[in-house]
Tab-separated table of C-alpha atoms and ligand atoms in Angstrom:
chain	number	residue	atom	x	y	z
J	1	MET	CA	-129.299	70.600	157.007
J	2	ALA	CA	-129.856	67.378	155.175
J	3	VAL	CA	-126.863	66.215	153.264
J	4	LEU	CA	-127.759	64.092	150.290
J	5	SER	CA	-125.187	61.794	148.854
J	6	ARG	CA	-125.043	61.613	145.077
J	7	ARG	CA	-126.308	58.071	145.415
J	8	THR	CA	-129.382	59.094	147.393
J	9	VAL	CA	-130.231	61.737	144.804
J	10	LEU	CA	-129.895	59.274	141.956
J	11	GLN	CA	-132.054	56.753	143.794
J	12	SER	CA	-134.806	59.262	144.460
J	13	LEU	CA	-134.719	60.439	140.856
J	14	ALA	CA	-134.936	56.878	139.629
J	15	ALA	CA	-137.856	56.161	141.958
J	16	ALA	CA	-139.915	59.147	140.832
J	17	PRO	CA	-138.593	60.295	137.491
J	18	PHE	CA	-141.581	62.436	136.558
J	19	ALA	CA	-142.606	63.992	139.825
J	20	LEU	CA	-139.263	65.006	141.196
J	21	ALA	CA	-136.430	67.027	139.886
J	22	ALA	CA	-133.605	67.747	142.283
J	23	PRO	CA	-133.137	71.462	142.881
J	24	GLY	CA	-130.978	72.941	140.175
J	25	VAL	CA	-131.667	70.096	137.765
J	26	ALA	CA	-133.365	71.555	134.686
J	27	ARG	CA	-136.762	70.128	133.856
J	28	ALA	CA	-137.647	69.868	130.180
J	29	ALA	CA	-140.222	72.457	129.172
J	30	GLU	CA	-143.733	71.232	128.436
J	31	PHE	CA	-143.828	73.328	125.249
J	32	THR	CA	-140.612	73.786	123.312
J	33	LEU	CA	-141.394	76.184	120.483
J	34	LYS	CA	-139.517	77.702	117.556
J	35	TYR	CA	-139.766	81.253	116.281
J	36	GLY	CA	-138.143	82.262	112.976
J	37	ASN	CA	-137.696	85.706	111.453
J	38	ASN	CA	-135.849	87.458	108.649
J	39	LEU	CA	-134.054	90.246	110.527
J	40	PRO	CA	-130.554	90.685	111.991
J	41	LEU	CA	-130.240	90.291	115.780
J	42	THR	CA	-129.604	94.017	116.196
J	43	HIS	CA	-133.038	95.040	114.906
J	44	PRO	CA	-135.519	96.102	117.661
J	45	LEU	CA	-137.793	93.259	116.583
J	46	ASN	CA	-135.256	90.695	117.767
J	47	ILE	CA	-134.304	92.624	120.895
J	48	ARG	CA	-137.939	92.892	122.035
J	49	ALA	CA	-138.756	89.334	120.946
J	50	GLN	CA	-135.938	88.050	123.177
J	51	GLU	CA	-137.444	89.993	126.098
J	52	ALA	CA	-140.832	88.423	125.395
J	53	VAL	CA	-139.281	84.945	125.269
J	54	ASP	CA	-137.526	85.505	128.619
J	55	ARG	CA	-140.720	86.823	130.207
J	56	ILE	CA	-142.749	83.877	128.906
J	57	LYS	CA	-140.247	81.411	130.363
J	58	ALA	CA	-140.289	83.155	133.744
J	59	GLU	CA	-144.061	83.649	133.966
J	60	SER	CA	-144.805	80.104	132.819
J	61	LYS	CA	-142.246	78.784	135.320
J	62	GLY	CA	-140.342	77.096	132.552
J	63	ARG	CA	-143.334	75.385	130.943
J	64	VAL	CA	-142.943	77.352	127.693
J	65	GLU	CA	-139.549	77.691	126.128
J	66	ILE	CA	-139.208	79.543	122.818
J	67	THR	CA	-136.038	79.564	120.733
J	68	ILE	CA	-135.502	82.418	118.273
J	69	PHE	CA	-133.965	81.750	114.858
J	70	PRO	CA	-133.189	85.232	113.473
J	71	ASP	CA	-131.727	86.448	110.210
J	72	ASN	CA	-133.267	83.909	107.809
J	73	GLN	CA	-131.434	81.016	109.518
J	74	LEU	CA	-134.436	78.829	108.687
J	75	GLY	CA	-134.769	80.086	105.113
J	76	GLY	CA	-136.327	83.101	103.412
J	77	ASP	CA	-139.788	84.493	104.013
J	78	THR	CA	-141.471	82.106	101.598
J	79	ASP	CA	-139.906	79.108	103.360
J	80	MET	CA	-140.778	80.360	106.828
J	81	LEU	CA	-144.374	81.081	105.820
J	82	ALA	CA	-144.687	77.466	104.616
J	83	GLN	CA	-143.062	76.226	107.845
J	84	VAL	CA	-145.370	78.159	110.160
J	85	ARG	CA	-148.336	76.773	108.240
J	86	SER	CA	-147.133	73.175	108.479
J	87	GLY	CA	-146.008	73.462	112.103
J	88	GLY	CA	-142.315	73.099	111.246
J	89	ILE	CA	-141.957	76.336	113.189
J	90	ASP	CA	-144.432	77.705	115.723
J	91	PHE	CA	-144.018	81.460	115.317
J	92	PHE	CA	-143.004	83.769	112.478
J	93	THR	CA	-143.099	87.548	111.995
J	94	PRO	CA	-143.692	88.139	108.294
J	95	SER	CA	-144.281	91.567	106.874
J	96	ALA	CA	-147.892	92.132	105.856
J	97	LEU	CA	-146.581	92.244	102.278
J	98	VAL	CA	-145.406	88.643	102.574
J	99	VAL	CA	-148.489	87.361	104.443
J	100	ALA	CA	-150.433	88.575	101.417
J	101	THR	CA	-148.982	85.803	99.240
J	102	LEU	CA	-151.266	83.540	101.299
J	103	VAL	CA	-153.936	85.944	102.627
J	104	PRO	CA	-154.322	88.630	99.932
J	105	VAL	CA	-156.192	91.170	102.074
J	106	ALA	CA	-153.182	91.365	104.429
J	107	ALA	CA	-151.533	93.805	102.021
J	108	ILE	CA	-154.272	96.397	102.586
J	109	ASN	CA	-152.033	98.488	104.882
J	110	ALA	CA	-149.455	98.720	102.082
J	111	VAL	CA	-151.604	100.521	99.517
J	112	GLY	CA	-149.370	103.254	98.104
J	113	PHE	CA	-149.397	106.573	99.972
J	114	ALA	CA	-152.433	105.608	102.067
J	115	PHE	CA	-151.250	106.476	105.594
J	116	ALA	CA	-150.173	110.034	106.386
J	117	ASP	CA	-148.638	109.265	109.778
J	118	TYR	CA	-148.367	106.800	112.667
J	119	ASP	CA	-151.526	108.050	114.394
J	120	GLN	CA	-153.495	106.866	111.370
J	121	VAL	CA	-151.487	103.643	111.172
J	122	TRP	CA	-152.042	102.438	114.740
J	123	ALA	CA	-155.674	103.581	114.882
J	124	ALA	CA	-156.350	101.408	111.823
J	125	MET	CA	-154.191	98.395	112.685
J	126	ASP	CA	-155.250	98.264	116.365
J	127	GLY	CA	-158.842	98.841	115.242
J	128	LYS	CA	-161.225	97.411	112.686
J	129	LEU	CA	-158.831	97.139	109.753
J	130	GLY	CA	-156.341	95.060	111.765
J	131	ALA	CA	-159.156	92.855	113.110
J	132	HIS	CA	-160.398	92.262	109.555
J	133	VAL	CA	-156.935	91.077	108.471
J	134	ARG	CA	-156.501	88.847	111.558
J	135	ASP	CA	-159.838	87.164	110.836
J	136	ALA	CA	-158.679	86.421	107.303
J	137	MET	CA	-155.455	84.885	108.648
J	138	ALA	CA	-157.433	82.775	111.148
J	139	LYS	CA	-159.307	81.217	108.197
J	140	MET	CA	-155.891	80.005	106.997
J	141	HIS	CA	-155.221	78.512	110.468
J	142	LEU	CA	-152.743	81.208	111.469
J	143	HIS	CA	-153.221	82.871	114.832
J	144	ALA	CA	-152.142	86.529	114.703
J	145	PHE	CA	-151.463	88.380	117.949
J	146	GLU	CA	-153.437	91.608	118.328
J	147	ARG	CA	-150.562	94.091	118.269
J	148	MET	CA	-148.789	94.409	114.979
J	149	TRP	CA	-145.051	95.180	115.185
J	150	ASP	CA	-143.548	98.069	113.217
J	151	ASN	CA	-141.387	97.755	110.146
J	152	GLY	CA	-141.830	101.379	109.096
J	153	PHE	CA	-142.502	103.652	106.152
J	154	ARG	CA	-140.626	102.268	103.184
J	155	GLN	CA	-137.999	104.479	101.492
J	156	THR	CA	-136.206	104.023	98.196
J	157	THR	CA	-132.441	103.600	97.871
J	158	SER	CA	-130.425	103.387	94.675
J	159	SER	CA	-126.862	103.187	93.433
J	160	LYS	CA	-127.819	105.189	90.313
J	161	GLN	CA	-129.556	108.463	91.131
J	162	PRO	CA	-131.921	110.041	93.607
J	163	ILE	CA	-135.642	109.646	92.938
J	164	GLU	CA	-137.039	113.186	92.697
J	165	THR	CA	-140.348	112.477	90.943
J	166	ALA	CA	-142.251	109.444	89.646
J	167	HIS	CA	-140.463	109.970	86.337
J	168	ASP	CA	-137.177	108.796	87.911
J	169	MET	CA	-138.721	105.362	88.519
J	170	ASN	CA	-138.821	104.759	84.784
J	171	GLY	CA	-137.027	101.457	84.064
J	172	LEU	CA	-135.405	101.328	87.513
J	173	LYS	CA	-134.283	97.796	88.398
J	174	ILE	CA	-135.570	97.631	91.930
J	175	ARG	CA	-135.776	94.753	94.386
J	176	VAL	CA	-139.085	94.385	96.230
J	177	PRO	CA	-140.182	91.694	98.721
J	178	VAL	CA	-142.103	88.619	97.569
J	179	SER	CA	-145.255	90.697	97.329
J	180	PRO	CA	-147.797	90.957	94.503
J	181	LEU	CA	-148.815	94.444	95.632
J	182	SER	CA	-145.238	95.757	95.564
J	183	ILE	CA	-144.707	94.358	92.076
J	184	ALA	CA	-147.949	95.924	90.819
J	185	MET	CA	-147.180	99.263	92.419
J	186	PHE	CA	-143.685	99.610	90.988
J	187	LYS	CA	-144.884	98.455	87.583
J	188	ALA	CA	-147.583	101.142	87.737
J	189	LEU	CA	-144.723	103.615	88.331
J	190	SER	CA	-142.969	102.219	85.194
J	191	ALA	CA	-140.095	100.683	87.188
J	192	SER	CA	-138.775	97.127	86.634
J	193	PRO	CA	-139.386	95.432	89.993
J	194	VAL	CA	-138.030	91.984	90.911
J	195	SER	CA	-139.104	89.968	93.956
J	196	LEU	CA	-136.196	88.618	96.005
J	197	GLN	CA	-135.998	87.237	99.540
J	198	PHE	CA	-134.592	89.720	102.035
J	199	SER	CA	-131.589	87.428	102.598
J	200	GLU	CA	-130.546	88.115	98.992
J	201	VAL	CA	-130.860	91.898	99.007
J	202	TYR	CA	-127.332	92.916	100.031
J	203	THR	CA	-125.632	90.627	97.521
J	204	SER	CA	-127.998	91.453	94.681
J	205	LEU	CA	-127.270	95.167	95.164
J	206	GLN	CA	-123.555	94.525	95.497
J	207	THR	CA	-123.387	92.475	92.296
J	208	LYS	CA	-125.758	94.890	90.496
J	209	ILE	CA	-128.415	92.299	89.781
J	210	VAL	CA	-130.608	95.206	90.865
J	211	ASP	CA	-129.758	98.896	91.286
J	212	ALA	CA	-132.294	99.846	93.887
J	213	GLN	CA	-134.368	98.535	96.785
J	214	GLU	CA	-136.956	99.937	99.172
J	215	ASN	CA	-137.126	99.464	102.939
J	216	PRO	CA	-137.638	101.472	106.134
J	217	LEU	CA	-134.532	103.297	107.408
J	218	PRO	CA	-133.937	101.043	110.457
J	219	ILE	CA	-133.695	98.018	108.120
J	220	ILE	CA	-131.336	99.870	105.781
J	221	GLN	CA	-129.175	100.573	108.828
J	222	VAL	CA	-129.093	97.118	110.461
J	223	ALA	CA	-128.607	95.355	107.111
J	224	LYS	CA	-125.859	97.877	106.195
J	225	LEU	CA	-127.405	98.534	102.784
J	226	ASN	CA	-125.689	101.940	102.827
J	227	GLU	CA	-122.497	100.029	101.946
J	228	VAL	CA	-123.946	99.100	98.555
J	229	GLN	CA	-126.231	102.107	97.870
J	230	LYS	CA	-125.525	105.813	97.269
J	231	TYR	CA	-128.892	107.577	97.418
J	232	CYS	CA	-131.842	107.416	99.739
J	233	SER	CA	-135.063	109.075	98.642
J	234	LEU	CA	-137.654	109.514	101.373
J	235	THR	CA	-140.580	108.343	99.289
J	236	ASN	CA	-142.653	107.039	102.251
J	237	HIS	CA	-144.570	105.037	99.682
J	238	ILE	CA	-145.763	102.129	101.860
J	239	TRP	CA	-146.323	101.710	105.557
J	240	ASP	CA	-145.285	98.187	106.478
J	241	GLY	CA	-145.589	96.173	109.682
J	242	PHE	CA	-144.878	92.655	110.897
J	243	TRP	CA	-147.670	90.335	112.029
J	244	PHE	CA	-146.589	88.110	114.910
J	245	ILE	CA	-148.247	84.854	113.912
J	246	ALA	CA	-148.472	81.374	115.413
J	247	ASN	CA	-149.238	78.040	113.817
J	248	GLY	CA	-152.950	77.433	114.515
J	249	ARG	CA	-152.483	73.973	116.057
J	250	THR	CA	-149.613	75.142	118.278
J	251	TRP	CA	-151.847	77.916	119.552
J	252	GLU	CA	-154.863	75.663	120.164
J	253	ARG	CA	-152.720	73.158	122.060
J	254	LEU	CA	-151.701	75.739	124.670
J	255	PRO	CA	-153.875	75.745	127.782
J	256	ASP	CA	-155.670	79.033	128.507
J	257	ASP	CA	-153.312	80.159	131.277
J	258	LEU	CA	-150.329	79.795	128.948
J	259	LYS	CA	-152.175	81.504	126.078
J	260	THR	CA	-152.666	84.499	128.372
J	261	ILE	CA	-148.986	84.579	129.329
J	262	VAL	CA	-147.725	84.209	125.755
J	263	ALA	CA	-150.126	86.754	124.250
J	264	GLY	CA	-149.484	89.255	127.050
J	265	ALA	CA	-145.730	89.103	126.635
J	266	ILE	CA	-145.782	89.259	122.837
J	267	ASN	CA	-148.296	92.101	122.617
J	268	ASP	CA	-146.449	94.158	125.249
J	269	ALA	CA	-143.138	93.582	123.493
J	270	GLY	CA	-144.771	94.700	120.242
J	271	LEU	CA	-145.803	98.022	121.769
J	272	LYS	CA	-142.257	98.569	123.038
J	273	GLN	CA	-140.866	97.651	119.626
J	274	ARG	CA	-143.108	100.304	118.008
J	275	ASP	CA	-141.625	102.838	120.381
J	276	ASP	CA	-138.080	101.698	119.558
J	277	ILE	CA	-138.721	102.279	115.854
J	278	ARG	CA	-140.281	105.666	116.568
J	279	LYS	CA	-137.147	106.722	118.457
J	280	LEU	CA	-134.830	105.208	115.850
J	281	ASN	CA	-136.627	107.166	113.134
J	282	GLU	CA	-135.394	110.357	114.812
J	283	THR	CA	-131.703	109.415	114.632
J	284	VAL	CA	-131.196	106.887	111.876
J	285	GLN	CA	-131.104	109.345	108.980
J	286	ALA	CA	-128.225	111.287	110.540
J	287	ASP	CA	-126.332	108.043	111.096
J	288	LEU	CA	-126.826	106.855	107.508
J	289	GLN	CA	-125.909	110.308	106.194
J	290	ALA	CA	-122.678	110.227	108.179
J	291	LYS	CA	-121.976	106.840	106.582
J	292	GLY	CA	-122.262	108.420	103.133
J	293	LEU	CA	-125.846	107.914	102.012
J	294	ALA	CA	-127.207	111.028	100.230
J	295	PHE	CA	-130.800	111.895	101.192
J	296	ASN	CA	-133.570	113.751	99.388
J	297	LYS	CA	-137.280	114.104	100.044
J	298	PRO	CA	-139.517	114.026	96.974
J	299	ALA	CA	-143.102	115.299	97.116
J	300	ALA	CA	-145.710	112.532	96.915
J	301	ASP	CA	-147.886	114.191	94.227
J	302	SER	CA	-146.272	112.812	91.076
J	303	PHE	CA	-146.250	109.278	92.500
J	304	ARG	CA	-149.879	109.446	93.571
J	305	ALA	CA	-150.873	110.833	90.178
J	306	ALA	CA	-149.008	108.070	88.340
J	307	LEU	CA	-150.687	105.418	90.483
J	308	ARG	CA	-154.112	106.977	89.969
J	309	ASP	CA	-153.680	107.426	86.212
J	310	SER	CA	-152.494	103.845	85.745
J	311	GLY	CA	-155.614	102.539	87.489
J	312	PHE	CA	-153.628	101.122	90.431
J	313	TYR	CA	-156.077	102.287	93.119
J	314	ALA	CA	-159.169	101.191	91.203
J	315	ASP	CA	-157.624	97.807	90.497
J	316	TRP	CA	-156.594	97.124	94.104
J	317	LYS	CA	-159.883	98.381	95.492
J	318	GLY	CA	-161.476	95.645	93.409
J	319	ARG	CA	-159.003	93.021	94.602
J	320	PHE	CA	-159.299	93.863	98.303
J	321	GLY	CA	-163.074	94.211	98.140
J	322	ASP	CA	-165.385	96.968	99.352
J	323	GLU	CA	-165.308	95.966	103.011
J	324	ALA	CA	-161.536	96.123	103.501
J	325	TRP	CA	-161.199	99.181	101.265
J	326	GLY	CA	-163.973	100.919	103.194
J	327	LEU	CA	-162.184	100.231	106.490
J	328	LEU	CA	-158.954	101.624	105.059
J	329	GLU	CA	-160.704	104.778	103.816
J	330	GLN	CA	-162.383	105.209	107.216
J	331	SER	CA	-158.864	105.609	108.595
J	332	VAL	CA	-157.109	107.599	105.862
J	333	GLY	CA	-159.841	109.339	103.861
J	334	LYS	CA	-160.862	108.814	100.214
J	335	LEU	CA	-158.062	107.284	98.163
J	336	ALA	CA	-159.014	107.028	94.539
X	401	X2X	O1	-137.848	91.978	102.867
X	401	X2X	C1	-137.996	93.147	103.224
X	401	X2X	O2	-137.786	94.093	102.477
X	401	X2X	C2	-138.486	93.432	104.626
X	401	X2X	C3	-137.396	93.117	105.611
X	401	X2X	O3	-138.859	94.761	104.748
X	401	X2X	C4	-139.685	92.591	104.837
X	401	X2X	O4	-139.739	91.774	105.714
X	401	X2X	C5	-140.797	92.779	103.890
């Protein structure tokens, strides 16, 4: 066994600083990348993203190292969207609602009461509708990975009263994401929506800046919104997902072998994350109920009628355009 003195090691390192790293001495990664998101570490999105990051490091033999900045550490959604465009961060997982502030057609999956169930959702988003949205993002120099990650069907919570019919939305001060479609939809239901970053939701409910908010149950659970809300009405009004996006230049810079490794790990993790949410959906209501949130399940009819009568569907069909709307209706049937 060769015994190297410290001096010999230092000499050999000095002689060939680039080619040689002594065993056990960490070599700097070729690509050191940043990924920001808006969710607490306990959400399945962060758990599966960490697995993807670990797999990418192992499969690339340390050439690609990704650091996750969860929980709005790098700012709210609007900030992170600007950063992933400029290259300040390399990856971001915005909700489709938020992407739409830059790429309007991205909100197509969030049209009120469009999807009946997850079979319809994944057929559309893994199929032509999802491809249409990814193409639109590519034009804005954002690379979107093929598999969308799940946020869930959005439900309505309030500190005031349960929402039984569309009538109960009247004048409701409700927080929505920074999303033109969400604002339009809640206005069409005669509510008073306000856009706030997700990082501000808990406090704004606690201090009664708003009385209500809407999010999928797993988010309500990990963000502990049950502590500042009394009622949860299963309105299922929007299906929402996260696009895993990369800065276009970051993506183009990666050699093909690394692109394959990164995309493989992220898309696989996305499929597992969908499954996590599916399983969570079976248990999360009981957990939130035990913590004191009172549940009810309104029928969708009065909401759909209010949206139709206010011209919401006709208006948004016009905004999204016939092609995107046609792809949506291919998946969910006639809407308006
Ligand atoms: O901000 C929200 O409500 C959230 C977490 O669902 C989104 O990312 C849109």
